[in-house]
Amino acid sequence: MCGIVAYVGQQAAREVLIEGLKRLEYRGYDSSGIAILNDRPYLRKAVGKVAALEQQVWADRPAGSIGIAHTRWATHGKPTVPNAHPHLDCTGQIFLVHNGIIENYQVLKKHLLAAGHRFCSETDTEVLVHLVEEAYQGNLETAVQKALSQVQGTYGIAVLHGAHPREIIVARRGSPLILGVGKDEALAASDVSALAQHTDQVVYLEDNEVARLEPGRFSITTLENRPVSRDTTQLEVGPEAMERGAFPHFMLKEIFEQPDAVENALRGRLNHSEGVAKLGGLESVRDRLQQARHLIIISCGTSYYAGLYARYVFEALTDLTVETELASEFRYRKLNLRQNTMVLAISQSGETADTLAALREAKRKGALVLGLVNVVGSSIARETHAGVYCHAGIEVGVASTKSFTSQMTILALMALLVGRARDLSYEEGMQIIHGLERIPGEMREILAQSEHIRRLAEKYSHVDHFLYIGRKYQYPIALEGALKLKEIAYIHAEGYAAGEMKHGPIALIDPTFPTMALAPEDGSYDKVLSNMQEIRAREGKIVAVTTTGNTKLGSLVDDIMEIPRNHEILSPLLSVLPLQLFAYHCAVIRGCDVDKPRNLAKSVTVE
């Protein structure tokens, strides 16, 4: 959601910045812009894809080795050229790009208008560039510090000034910003994907910090101008992770990377001699884990469905009382957290604004706060007491796939760790371990069915509605499968607990409204079978996801997608793959932009 790239060095800034914007396209945006300093400052903006901006820039070929660029996801004001970033001050010398939301912008704008400033956009961001203009007295860093001291809200910003042709000032509060340092050059971006091509040495800015970038070096201060010392860290992801390879879309590539992602999630984390998981990121809070009696899982979107899955797993393997909450609603409730409560925040990006706000509220109430994220150095990783990384690798497709299965894998490991410290037996622990070790190979068996699933997608891609049903461990997968179909194929789909179907949704069933039934042969199989019979009695078409070799469904279903048999707790790691492939193929057949679905963003950093 929105993207920032900044560069100062020896290369042509236009090439570095445009390339960086392309690598941030997966985050979601509706307009873009670029500013470059040279003898005459250069500014261009465009609505739509980065390609529209790129065409203008390549035609103009602006000189200059310092600049900032931005992709905007509209919040205040429609996607228009005036509303696109960078924004310019009244003198025409200061350029600024911004991710986040300025909550008190109306008050600030009223003051600035009274002082004679001219505004050209509907955005909240534009007040920032005029605040810097007001505060500027020859030192750009000081001006930015003074400007931001008046601001309420969240921001990641980058600022240029025509009088400072070798200096970029960046700052953050609640919106990610990472510095990259190379030989005779320095960069900043809202996502490491824009840096990986140029350097493997990065620095993660903390909230309320300001940094000055100059060729080959950086310095950091607080908003109060106190110096901050921080070393660079090695970037884990290389530029090759941002390439599709032989795959037509990143989403399909990432679906097929899931066996490797699960192997990475398991690597070094299984202790066979004791039938338990090893999670080094939780060692520092081991005593509090053992004392915990209550677990609250907070997350949004696909991560929320991983949390729903975790509730069943923790209840099965531990004696904890477990709740799963939407992070966007959690902090608006009156929280009466019991003693020995843990709160687990799940986020692919580690920057999800609603989840960050919820975990901060939980910390304020005295809970032990844990994190499960995929991005090293992200805000959630830094602000939780302890946590675990997915190590799934960068996920470019907006619709989460490998991050979801990686999350589920690690959630099972976390439940195993807590369970073995309590009443879970060695034999039960080893059943989970052996089941997890089989998952990558079984995933590869499912992926080999991609062509069969594509043919099913051809049969159903024309429909306007789809019902997804499941019970117990499969219920969260029904929700996730329906979400994927909505996100990328734009087919209205509803995920439901199968037992709830007769309490309303069954009224919609007719020959034009098919059902995706999650029906592996597990403890809930007979109940789901009854629900499928109710649908069939109303002439509804059924696609079933069931266990390989199940011959009992017969004429009850119209089509079948098969998954290998595994432990009931772990079968959702398998049943979600056919649903991902089905949604993907439906989207391709319908001509949708699979990797960048409309109106969506990969990292939701605003509330």
Coordinates of C-alpha atoms in Angstrom, one line a residue:
M1 CA 0.0 0.0 0.0
C2 CA 1.8 3.1 -1.4
G3 CA 5.6 2.9 -2.1
I4 CA 8.6 5.1 -1.6
V5 CA 12.0 4.9 -3.3
A6 CA 14.8 7.4 -2.8
Y7 CA 18.3 7.5 -4.3
V8 CA 21.4 9.6 -4.0
G9 CA 24.7 8.4 -5.6
Q10 CA 26.5 8.2 -8.9
Q11 CA 24.0 6.5 -11.1
A12 CA 21.2 8.1 -13.2
A13 CA 18.5 8.5 -10.6
R14 CA 15.7 8.0 -13.1
E15 CA 16.7 4.4 -13.8
V16 CA 17.1 3.5 -10.1
L17 CA 13.8 5.1 -9.2
I18 CA 11.7 3.7 -12.0
E19 CA 13.1 0.2 -11.4
G20 CA 12.3 0.6 -7.7
L21 CA 8.7 1.6 -8.4
K22 CA 8.3 -1.4 -10.6
R23 CA 9.4 -3.6 -7.8
L24 CA 6.9 -2.0 -5.5
E25 CA 3.9 -2.4 -7.8
Y26 CA 2.7 -5.5 -6.0
R27 CA 1.9 -3.4 -3.0
G28 CA -1.1 -1.8 -4.6
Y29 CA -1.4 1.7 -6.0
D30 CA -3.3 3.9 -8.4
S31 CA -0.9 6.7 -9.4
S32 CA 2.8 7.4 -9.3
G33 CA 5.4 10.2 -9.6
I34 CA 9.1 11.1 -9.6
A35 CA 11.2 14.1 -8.7
I36 CA 14.9 14.5 -9.7
L37 CA 17.3 17.3 -8.8
N38 CA 19.5 18.7 -11.5
D39 CA 20.1 22.2 -12.9
R40 CA 16.3 22.5 -13.1
P41 CA 14.3 20.3 -10.8
Y42 CA 12.3 17.6 -12.7
L43 CA 8.8 16.5 -11.6
R44 CA 6.5 14.1 -13.4
K45 CA 3.3 12.3 -12.2
A46 CA 0.9 9.9 -13.9
V47 CA -2.4 8.1 -13.0
G48 CA -2.5 4.4 -13.5
K49 CA 0.4 2.0 -13.9
V50 CA 4.0 2.9 -13.5
A51 CA 4.4 2.2 -17.2
A52 CA 2.6 5.5 -17.9
L53 CA 5.1 7.4 -15.8
E54 CA 8.0 5.5 -17.2
Q55 CA 7.0 6.4 -20.7
Q56 CA 7.2 10.1 -19.8
V57 CA 10.5 9.8 -18.0
W58 CA 12.2 7.9 -20.8
A59 CA 11.0 10.5 -23.3
D60 CA 12.3 13.4 -21.1
R61 CA 15.5 11.5 -20.0
P62 CA 16.1 13.9 -17.0
A63 CA 19.7 14.1 -15.8
G64 CA 20.5 13.9 -12.1
S65 CA 21.8 11.4 -9.6
I66 CA 19.4 12.2 -6.7
G67 CA 15.7 11.8 -6.6
I68 CA 12.6 10.4 -4.9
A69 CA 9.6 8.5 -6.3
H70 CA 6.3 7.2 -5.1
T71 CA 3.3 4.9 -5.9
R72 CA 0.1 6.2 -4.3
W73 CA -2.9 4.2 -3.0
A74 CA -5.6 6.8 -2.7
T75 CA -7.0 7.7 0.7
H76 CA -7.6 11.5 0.7
G77 CA -8.7 12.5 -2.8
K78 CA -9.2 10.6 -6.0
P79 CA -6.4 9.1 -8.1
T80 CA -5.5 12.3 -10.1
V81 CA -2.2 13.9 -11.3
P82 CA -2.5 16.7 -8.7
N83 CA -3.1 14.2 -5.9
A84 CA -0.2 12.0 -6.9
H85 CA 3.2 12.4 -5.1
P86 CA 5.7 14.0 -5.0
H87 CA 4.1 17.2 -3.7
L88 CA 5.8 20.6 -4.1
D89 CA 6.1 23.6 -1.8
C90 CA 5.3 27.2 -2.8
T91 CA 8.9 28.0 -3.7
G92 CA 9.2 25.1 -6.1
Q93 CA 12.3 23.9 -4.3
I94 CA 11.0 21.3 -1.8
F95 CA 9.7 17.9 -2.9
L96 CA 8.1 15.3 -0.6
V97 CA 6.6 11.8 -0.8
H98 CA 4.5 10.2 2.0
N99 CA 3.0 6.9 3.1
G100 CA 0.5 7.0 5.9
I101 CA -2.3 9.4 7.1
I102 CA -2.0 12.8 8.7
E103 CA -4.9 12.9 11.2
N104 CA -4.7 16.6 12.0
Y105 CA -4.2 17.8 8.4
Q106 CA -7.3 19.9 8.3
V107 CA -6.2 22.0 11.3
L108 CA -2.7 22.3 9.9
K109 CA -4.0 23.2 6.4
K110 CA -6.2 26.0 7.9
H111 CA -3.2 27.5 9.6
L112 CA -1.0 27.2 6.4
L113 CA -3.7 28.7 4.2
A114 CA -4.0 31.7 6.6
A115 CA -0.2 32.1 6.3
G116 CA -0.5 32.4 2.6
H117 CA 0.4 28.9 1.3
R118 CA -1.2 27.7 -1.9
F119 CA -2.5 24.1 -2.1
C120 CA -2.9 22.2 -5.3
S121 CA -4.3 18.8 -4.2
E122 CA -7.0 17.2 -2.0
T123 CA -4.5 15.2 -0.1
D124 CA -3.5 15.2 3.6
T125 CA 0.1 14.8 2.5
E126 CA 0.5 18.3 1.0
V127 CA 0.4 19.9 4.4
L128 CA 3.8 18.2 5.1
V129 CA 5.7 19.9 2.3
H130 CA 4.3 23.3 3.4
L131 CA 5.2 22.6 7.0
V132 CA 8.8 21.9 5.9
E133 CA 8.8 25.1 3.9
E134 CA 7.6 27.1 6.9
A135 CA 10.3 25.6 9.1
Y136 CA 13.2 25.7 6.6
Q137 CA 16.1 28.1 7.5
G138 CA 19.0 26.5 5.7
N139 CA 19.1 23.1 7.4
L140 CA 16.7 20.6 5.7
E141 CA 17.0 18.0 8.4
T142 CA 16.1 20.5 11.2
A143 CA 13.1 21.7 9.1
V144 CA 11.8 18.2 8.7
Q145 CA 12.1 17.6 12.5
K146 CA 10.3 20.8 13.3
A147 CA 7.5 20.0 10.7
L148 CA 6.9 16.5 12.0
S149 CA 6.7 17.6 15.6
Q150 CA 3.4 19.2 14.7
V151 CA 2.0 16.1 13.0
Q152 CA -0.5 13.6 14.4
G153 CA -0.8 10.4 12.5
T154 CA 1.5 8.0 10.6
Y155 CA 4.1 8.7 8.0
G156 CA 7.0 7.4 6.1
I157 CA 8.5 10.4 4.1
A158 CA 11.3 11.3 1.9
V159 CA 12.2 15.0 1.2
L160 CA 14.4 16.8 -1.4
H161 CA 15.4 20.4 -1.5
G162 CA 16.9 22.1 -4.6
A163 CA 19.5 23.8 -2.4
H164 CA 20.8 20.4 -1.1
P165 CA 21.7 18.5 -4.2
R166 CA 23.5 15.7 -2.4
E167 CA 21.1 15.1 0.5
I168 CA 17.8 13.3 1.1
I169 CA 15.9 13.4 4.4
V170 CA 13.7 10.5 5.4
A171 CA 11.6 9.8 8.5
R172 CA 9.0 7.3 9.8
R173 CA 6.3 6.9 12.4
G174 CA 4.1 3.8 12.0
S175 CA 4.9 3.3 8.3
P176 CA 7.9 1.3 7.3
L177 CA 11.1 2.8 5.8
I178 CA 14.3 1.0 5.2
L179 CA 17.7 2.5 4.4
G180 CA 20.1 0.8 2.0
V181 CA 23.8 1.7 1.8
G182 CA 26.2 0.9 -1.0
K183 CA 29.5 2.1 -2.4
D184 CA 29.1 5.9 -3.1
E185 CA 25.3 5.7 -2.9
A186 CA 22.5 5.5 -0.4
L187 CA 18.8 4.5 -0.8
A188 CA 15.6 4.4 1.1
A189 CA 12.4 2.5 0.4
S190 CA 9.2 1.3 2.0
D191 CA 10.0 -2.3 1.1
V192 CA 13.3 -4.2 0.8
S193 CA 12.3 -5.4 -2.6
A194 CA 13.3 -2.0 -4.0
L195 CA 16.7 -2.1 -2.4
A196 CA 17.8 -5.7 -3.1
Q197 CA 19.1 -4.9 -6.7
H198 CA 21.6 -2.3 -5.3
T199 CA 22.8 -3.4 -1.9
D200 CA 22.6 -6.1 0.8
Q201 CA 23.3 -3.7 3.6
V202 CA 20.2 -2.2 5.2
V203 CA 19.1 -0.3 8.2
Y204 CA 15.5 -0.4 9.6
L205 CA 14.3 3.0 10.8
E206 CA 12.4 3.0 14.1
D207 CA 9.4 5.2 14.8
N208 CA 10.1 8.9 15.4
E209 CA 13.5 8.7 13.7
V210 CA 14.9 11.0 11.0
A211 CA 17.7 10.0 8.7
R212 CA 20.0 12.0 6.3
L213 CA 21.1 10.1 3.2
E214 CA 24.3 11.1 1.4
P215 CA 26.3 9.2 -1.2
G216 CA 27.7 6.1 0.6
R217 CA 26.6 7.1 4.1
F218 CA 23.7 7.9 6.4
S219 CA 23.1 9.4 9.9
I220 CA 20.0 9.0 12.1
T221 CA 18.5 11.2 14.8
T222 CA 15.3 11.3 16.8
L223 CA 12.7 14.0 16.2
E224 CA 14.3 15.8 19.1
N225 CA 17.6 15.7 17.3
R226 CA 19.3 13.2 19.6
P227 CA 21.8 11.1 17.6
V228 CA 21.0 7.4 17.1
S229 CA 23.7 4.8 16.4
R230 CA 22.7 1.8 14.4
D231 CA 24.7 -0.6 12.3
T232 CA 23.7 -2.0 8.9
T233 CA 22.3 -5.6 8.7
Q234 CA 22.6 -8.2 6.0
L235 CA 19.6 -8.4 3.7
E236 CA 18.3 -12.0 3.5
V237 CA 16.4 -11.7 0.2
G238 CA 18.3 -11.3 -3.1
P239 CA 17.0 -9.7 -6.3
E240 CA 16.2 -13.1 -7.9
A241 CA 13.3 -13.4 -5.5
M242 CA 11.6 -10.6 -7.4
E243 CA 11.7 -12.5 -10.7
R244 CA 8.9 -14.7 -12.1
G245 CA 11.2 -17.2 -13.8
A246 CA 9.3 -19.6 -16.0
F247 CA 5.9 -18.8 -14.4
P248 CA 3.4 -16.4 -16.1
H249 CA 2.5 -14.9 -12.7
F250 CA 4.1 -14.4 -9.3
M251 CA 1.0 -15.9 -7.7
L252 CA 1.5 -19.2 -9.5
K253 CA 5.2 -19.2 -8.8
E254 CA 4.4 -18.7 -5.1
I255 CA 1.8 -21.4 -5.1
F256 CA 4.4 -23.8 -6.4
E257 CA 7.0 -22.6 -3.9
Q258 CA 4.9 -23.8 -1.0
P259 CA 6.6 -27.2 -0.5
D260 CA 9.9 -25.3 -0.1
A261 CA 8.3 -22.7 2.1
V262 CA 7.0 -25.4 4.5
E263 CA 10.4 -27.1 4.5
N264 CA 12.0 -23.7 5.4
A265 CA 9.5 -23.3 8.2
L266 CA 10.4 -26.7 9.6
R267 CA 14.1 -26.6 9.1
G268 CA 15.9 -27.0 12.4
R269 CA 12.7 -26.7 14.3
L270 CA 11.9 -30.4 15.0
N271 CA 13.3 -32.3 18.0
H272 CA 12.6 -36.0 17.3
S273 CA 14.2 -37.2 20.5
E274 CA 11.6 -35.3 22.6
G275 CA 8.7 -35.1 20.1
V276 CA 8.7 -31.3 20.4
A277 CA 9.3 -28.2 18.3
K278 CA 12.3 -25.9 18.8
L279 CA 11.5 -22.3 18.3
G280 CA 14.5 -20.1 19.3
G281 CA 12.5 -16.9 19.0
L282 CA 10.4 -17.9 21.9
E283 CA 13.2 -19.1 24.3
S284 CA 13.4 -15.7 26.0
V285 CA 9.8 -16.0 27.2
R286 CA 9.7 -19.7 27.9
D287 CA 8.7 -19.4 31.5
R288 CA 5.8 -17.1 30.7
L289 CA 4.7 -19.5 27.9
Q290 CA 4.5 -22.3 30.5
Q291 CA 2.5 -20.1 32.9
A292 CA 0.1 -18.9 30.2
R293 CA -3.6 -19.9 30.5
H294 CA -5.2 -17.8 27.9
L295 CA -4.3 -17.1 24.2
I296 CA -5.7 -14.4 22.1
I297 CA -4.8 -14.4 18.4
I298 CA -5.1 -11.1 16.5
S299 CA -4.7 -10.7 12.7
C300 CA -6.4 -9.5 9.5
G301 CA -7.4 -11.0 6.2
T302 CA -5.8 -14.2 5.3
S303 CA -3.7 -14.1 8.5
Y304 CA -7.0 -14.0 10.4
Y305 CA -8.0 -17.3 8.8
A306 CA -4.6 -18.7 9.8
G307 CA -5.5 -17.6 13.3
L308 CA -8.8 -19.3 13.2
Y309 CA -7.0 -22.5 12.1
A310 CA -4.6 -22.0 15.1
R311 CA -7.5 -21.8 17.5
Y312 CA -8.5 -25.4 16.7
V313 CA -4.9 -26.6 16.8
F314 CA -4.1 -25.0 20.1
E315 CA -7.3 -26.3 21.6
A316 CA -6.4 -29.8 20.4
L317 CA -2.8 -29.9 21.5
T318 CA -2.8 -27.7 24.7
D319 CA -5.0 -26.8 27.6
L320 CA -5.1 -23.1 26.8
T321 CA -8.3 -21.2 26.4
V322 CA -8.1 -19.7 22.9
E323 CA -9.8 -16.8 21.1
T324 CA -9.2 -15.5 17.6
E325 CA -10.0 -11.8 17.0
L326 CA -10.0 -9.5 14.1
A327 CA -7.2 -7.0 14.9
S328 CA -9.3 -4.2 13.4
E329 CA -12.0 -4.7 16.1
F330 CA -9.8 -5.9 19.0
R331 CA -8.8 -2.5 20.4
Y332 CA -12.3 -1.1 20.3
R333 CA -13.6 -3.7 22.8
K334 CA -13.3 -3.3 26.5
L335 CA -10.4 -5.5 27.2
N336 CA -10.4 -7.4 30.5
L337 CA -7.3 -9.5 29.9
R338 CA -6.9 -12.2 32.5
Q339 CA -3.7 -12.9 34.3
N340 CA -1.3 -15.1 32.3
T341 CA -2.7 -14.0 28.9
M342 CA -0.7 -14.2 25.7
V343 CA -1.6 -12.3 22.6
L344 CA -0.2 -13.6 19.3
A345 CA -0.1 -11.1 16.4
I346 CA 0.0 -12.6 12.9
S347 CA 1.0 -10.6 9.8
Q348 CA 2.7 -11.4 6.6
S349 CA 4.3 -8.0 6.2
G350 CA 4.7 -7.3 9.9
E351 CA 3.4 -3.8 9.2
T352 CA -0.3 -4.2 9.1
A353 CA -1.6 -1.1 10.8
D354 CA -4.7 -2.6 12.5
T355 CA -2.6 -5.5 13.9
L356 CA 0.1 -3.1 15.1
A357 CA -2.5 -1.0 16.9
A358 CA -4.0 -4.1 18.5
L359 CA -0.8 -5.4 19.8
R360 CA 0.2 -2.1 21.3
E361 CA -3.1 -2.1 23.1
A362 CA -2.4 -5.6 24.4
K363 CA 1.0 -4.5 25.6
R364 CA -0.5 -1.6 27.3
K365 CA -2.8 -4.0 29.2
G366 CA 0.1 -6.1 30.4
A367 CA -0.2 -9.1 28.1
L368 CA 2.7 -11.2 26.8
V369 CA 2.7 -10.2 23.1
L370 CA 4.2 -12.6 20.5
G371 CA 4.6 -12.1 16.8
L372 CA 4.5 -14.3 13.7
V373 CA 5.7 -12.4 10.6
N374 CA 7.5 -13.1 7.4
V375 CA 9.5 -9.9 7.1
V376 CA 12.7 -9.6 9.2
G377 CA 13.0 -6.3 11.0
S378 CA 9.4 -5.3 10.5
S379 CA 7.5 -3.2 13.1
I380 CA 5.6 -6.2 14.6
A381 CA 8.8 -8.2 14.9
R382 CA 10.4 -5.3 16.8
E383 CA 7.5 -4.4 19.0
T384 CA 6.5 -7.8 20.3
H385 CA 8.2 -9.4 23.3
A386 CA 9.2 -12.5 21.3
G387 CA 8.2 -14.2 18.1
V388 CA 8.9 -16.5 15.1
Y389 CA 9.8 -15.7 11.5
C390 CA 8.1 -17.6 8.7
H391 CA 11.2 -17.6 6.4
A392 CA 8.8 -18.1 3.4
G393 CA 10.8 -15.7 1.2
I394 CA 9.3 -12.6 -0.3
E395 CA 5.8 -12.9 -1.5
V396 CA 5.0 -10.6 -4.5
G397 CA 1.5 -11.6 -5.4
V398 CA -1.1 -9.5 -3.5
A399 CA -3.2 -12.6 -2.7
S400 CA -1.3 -14.5 0.0
T401 CA -0.5 -18.1 -0.7
K402 CA 2.9 -19.4 0.6
S403 CA 2.8 -17.0 3.6
F404 CA -0.5 -18.6 4.6
T405 CA 0.7 -22.2 4.6
S406 CA 3.9 -21.1 6.2
Q407 CA 1.9 -19.4 9.0
M408 CA -0.2 -22.5 9.5
T409 CA 2.9 -24.7 9.7
I410 CA 4.5 -22.5 12.4
L411 CA 1.3 -22.2 14.3
A412 CA 1.2 -26.0 14.5
L413 CA 4.8 -26.0 15.7
M414 CA 3.9 -23.4 18.4
A415 CA 1.0 -25.4 19.6
L416 CA 3.2 -28.5 19.7
L417 CA 5.8 -26.6 21.7
V418 CA 3.3 -25.4 24.3
G419 CA 1.4 -28.8 24.3
R420 CA 4.5 -30.9 25.0
A421 CA 5.3 -28.6 28.0
R422 CA 1.9 -29.6 29.4
D423 CA -0.1 -32.8 28.9
L424 CA 0.6 -33.7 25.3
S425 CA 2.4 -37.1 25.1
Y426 CA 5.6 -37.9 23.2
E427 CA 3.6 -40.3 20.9
E428 CA 1.1 -37.6 20.1
G429 CA 3.9 -35.1 19.5
M430 CA 5.7 -37.5 17.1
Q431 CA 2.4 -38.0 15.2
I432 CA 2.4 -34.2 14.5
I433 CA 6.1 -34.2 13.6
H434 CA 5.8 -37.1 11.2
G435 CA 2.7 -35.6 9.6
L436 CA 4.5 -32.2 9.1
E437 CA 7.5 -33.9 7.5
R438 CA 5.2 -35.5 4.9
I439 CA 3.5 -32.2 4.0
P440 CA 6.0 -30.9 1.4
G441 CA 6.0 -34.1 -0.6
E442 CA 2.2 -34.3 -0.4
M443 CA 1.9 -30.7 -1.6
R444 CA 4.0 -31.6 -4.7
E445 CA 1.4 -34.3 -5.4
I446 CA -1.4 -31.8 -5.3
L447 CA 0.5 -29.3 -7.5
A448 CA 0.9 -32.0 -10.1
Q449 CA -2.9 -31.8 -10.5
S450 CA -2.8 -28.2 -11.7
E451 CA -3.9 -29.0 -15.2
H452 CA -6.9 -31.0 -13.9
I453 CA -7.9 -28.1 -11.7
R454 CA -7.5 -25.7 -14.6
R455 CA -10.1 -27.7 -16.6
L456 CA -12.5 -27.5 -13.6
A457 CA -11.9 -23.7 -13.5
E458 CA -12.9 -23.6 -17.2
K459 CA -16.2 -25.3 -16.2
Y460 CA -17.0 -22.9 -13.4
S461 CA -15.3 -19.6 -14.1
H462 CA -18.5 -18.2 -15.7
V463 CA -20.5 -18.3 -12.4
D464 CA -21.3 -15.2 -10.4
H465 CA -21.5 -16.9 -7.0
F466 CA -19.9 -19.7 -5.1
L467 CA -20.4 -21.2 -1.6
Y468 CA -17.5 -22.7 0.2
I469 CA -18.2 -25.0 3.2
G470 CA -16.1 -26.9 5.8
R471 CA -16.2 -28.0 9.4
K472 CA -13.7 -27.8 12.2
Y473 CA -10.1 -27.6 10.9
Q474 CA -11.5 -27.1 7.3
Y475 CA -13.8 -24.2 8.2
P476 CA -11.0 -21.6 8.1
I477 CA -9.9 -23.1 4.8
A478 CA -13.4 -22.6 3.4
L479 CA -13.2 -18.9 4.4
E480 CA -9.7 -18.6 2.8
G481 CA -10.7 -20.4 -0.4
A482 CA -13.7 -18.0 -0.8
L483 CA -11.5 -15.0 -0.2
K484 CA -9.1 -16.1 -2.9
L485 CA -11.9 -16.4 -5.4
K486 CA -13.2 -12.9 -4.5
E487 CA -9.7 -11.3 -4.4
I488 CA -8.4 -12.4 -7.8
A489 CA -11.2 -13.7 -9.9
Y490 CA -13.8 -11.2 -8.8
I491 CA -16.4 -13.9 -8.2
H492 CA -18.7 -13.4 -5.3
A493 CA -17.9 -16.2 -2.9
E494 CA -19.0 -16.9 0.7
G495 CA -17.1 -19.2 3.1
Y496 CA -19.3 -20.8 5.7
A497 CA -19.2 -23.3 8.6
A498 CA -21.0 -26.2 6.9
G499 CA -23.3 -26.7 9.9
E500 CA -24.5 -23.1 9.5
M501 CA -25.5 -23.5 5.9
K502 CA -29.1 -24.5 6.7
H503 CA -29.4 -21.4 8.9
G504 CA -29.6 -19.1 5.8
P505 CA -27.3 -19.6 2.9
I506 CA -29.1 -22.7 1.7
A507 CA -31.8 -20.4 0.5
L508 CA -29.4 -19.3 -2.3
I509 CA -28.8 -22.8 -3.7
D510 CA -30.0 -23.5 -7.2
P511 CA -28.4 -25.0 -10.3
T512 CA -26.5 -21.8 -11.0
F513 CA -25.0 -21.5 -7.5
P514 CA -22.2 -24.1 -7.0
T515 CA -20.7 -25.2 -3.7
M516 CA -17.0 -26.0 -3.0
A517 CA -17.2 -28.7 -0.2
L518 CA -14.1 -29.5 1.9
A519 CA -14.7 -33.1 2.7
P520 CA -11.5 -35.0 3.5
E521 CA -12.1 -38.3 5.3
D522 CA -11.7 -37.0 8.9
G523 CA -13.7 -36.8 12.0
S524 CA -16.2 -34.4 10.5
Y525 CA -16.6 -36.2 7.2
D526 CA -20.0 -37.7 7.8
K527 CA -21.4 -34.4 8.9
V528 CA -20.1 -32.6 5.8
L529 CA -21.6 -35.4 3.7
S530 CA -25.0 -34.7 5.2
N531 CA -24.6 -31.0 4.3
M532 CA -23.7 -32.0 0.7
Q533 CA -26.8 -34.1 0.5
E534 CA -28.9 -31.1 1.5
I535 CA -27.3 -29.1 -1.3
R536 CA -27.9 -31.9 -3.8
A537 CA -31.5 -32.2 -2.9
R538 CA -31.9 -28.6 -4.0
E539 CA -30.1 -29.2 -7.4
G540 CA -26.9 -27.5 -6.4
K541 CA -23.7 -28.4 -8.1
I542 CA -20.8 -29.6 -5.9
V543 CA -17.1 -29.6 -6.2
A544 CA -15.5 -31.7 -3.5
V545 CA -12.0 -31.6 -2.0
T546 CA -11.6 -35.0 -0.6
T547 CA -9.0 -37.7 0.3
T548 CA -7.2 -39.5 -2.5
G549 CA -9.0 -42.7 -3.3
N550 CA -12.3 -41.8 -1.7
T551 CA -14.9 -43.6 -3.9
K552 CA -17.9 -43.0 -1.6
L553 CA -19.0 -39.7 -3.0
G554 CA -20.2 -41.1 -6.3
S555 CA -23.0 -39.2 -7.9
L556 CA -23.4 -36.9 -4.9
V557 CA -20.7 -34.5 -6.4
D558 CA -20.1 -33.1 -9.9
D559 CA -16.3 -32.8 -9.6
I560 CA -13.5 -33.8 -7.3
M561 CA -10.1 -32.5 -6.3
E562 CA -8.0 -34.9 -4.3
I563 CA -5.5 -34.4 -1.4
P564 CA -3.3 -37.1 0.2
R565 CA -4.3 -38.4 3.6
N566 CA -2.5 -36.9 6.6
H567 CA -3.2 -36.1 10.3
E568 CA -6.6 -34.4 10.6
I569 CA -4.9 -31.4 12.3
L570 CA -2.6 -30.9 9.3
S571 CA -4.9 -31.7 6.4
P572 CA -5.8 -27.9 6.0
L573 CA -2.2 -27.4 4.8
L574 CA -3.1 -29.6 1.9
S575 CA -6.7 -28.8 1.2
V576 CA -6.0 -25.1 0.7
L577 CA -3.7 -25.8 -2.3
P578 CA -6.5 -26.9 -4.7
L579 CA -8.5 -23.8 -3.7
Q580 CA -5.6 -21.5 -4.5
L581 CA -5.1 -23.2 -7.9
F582 CA -8.8 -23.1 -8.6
A583 CA -9.0 -19.3 -7.9
Y584 CA -5.8 -18.7 -9.9
H585 CA -7.0 -20.5 -13.0
C586 CA -10.5 -18.9 -12.7
A587 CA -8.8 -15.5 -12.6
V588 CA -6.6 -16.2 -15.6
I589 CA -9.5 -17.5 -17.7
R590 CA -11.6 -14.4 -16.8
G591 CA -8.7 -12.1 -17.9
C592 CA -8.0 -10.6 -14.4
D593 CA -4.8 -9.1 -13.2
V594 CA -3.8 -11.9 -11.0
D595 CA -0.8 -10.4 -9.2
K596 CA -2.3 -7.0 -8.7
P597 CA -6.1 -7.3 -8.1
R598 CA -8.1 -4.1 -8.3
N599 CA -8.4 -1.9 -5.1
L600 CA -6.2 -4.2 -3.0
A601 CA -2.7 -3.7 -1.5
K602 CA -0.2 -6.2 -0.3
S603 CA 0.9 -4.4 2.9
V604 CA -2.1 -2.5 4.5
T605 CA -0.3 0.2 6.4
V606 CA -3.3 2.5 7.0
E607 CA -6.3 1.9 9.1

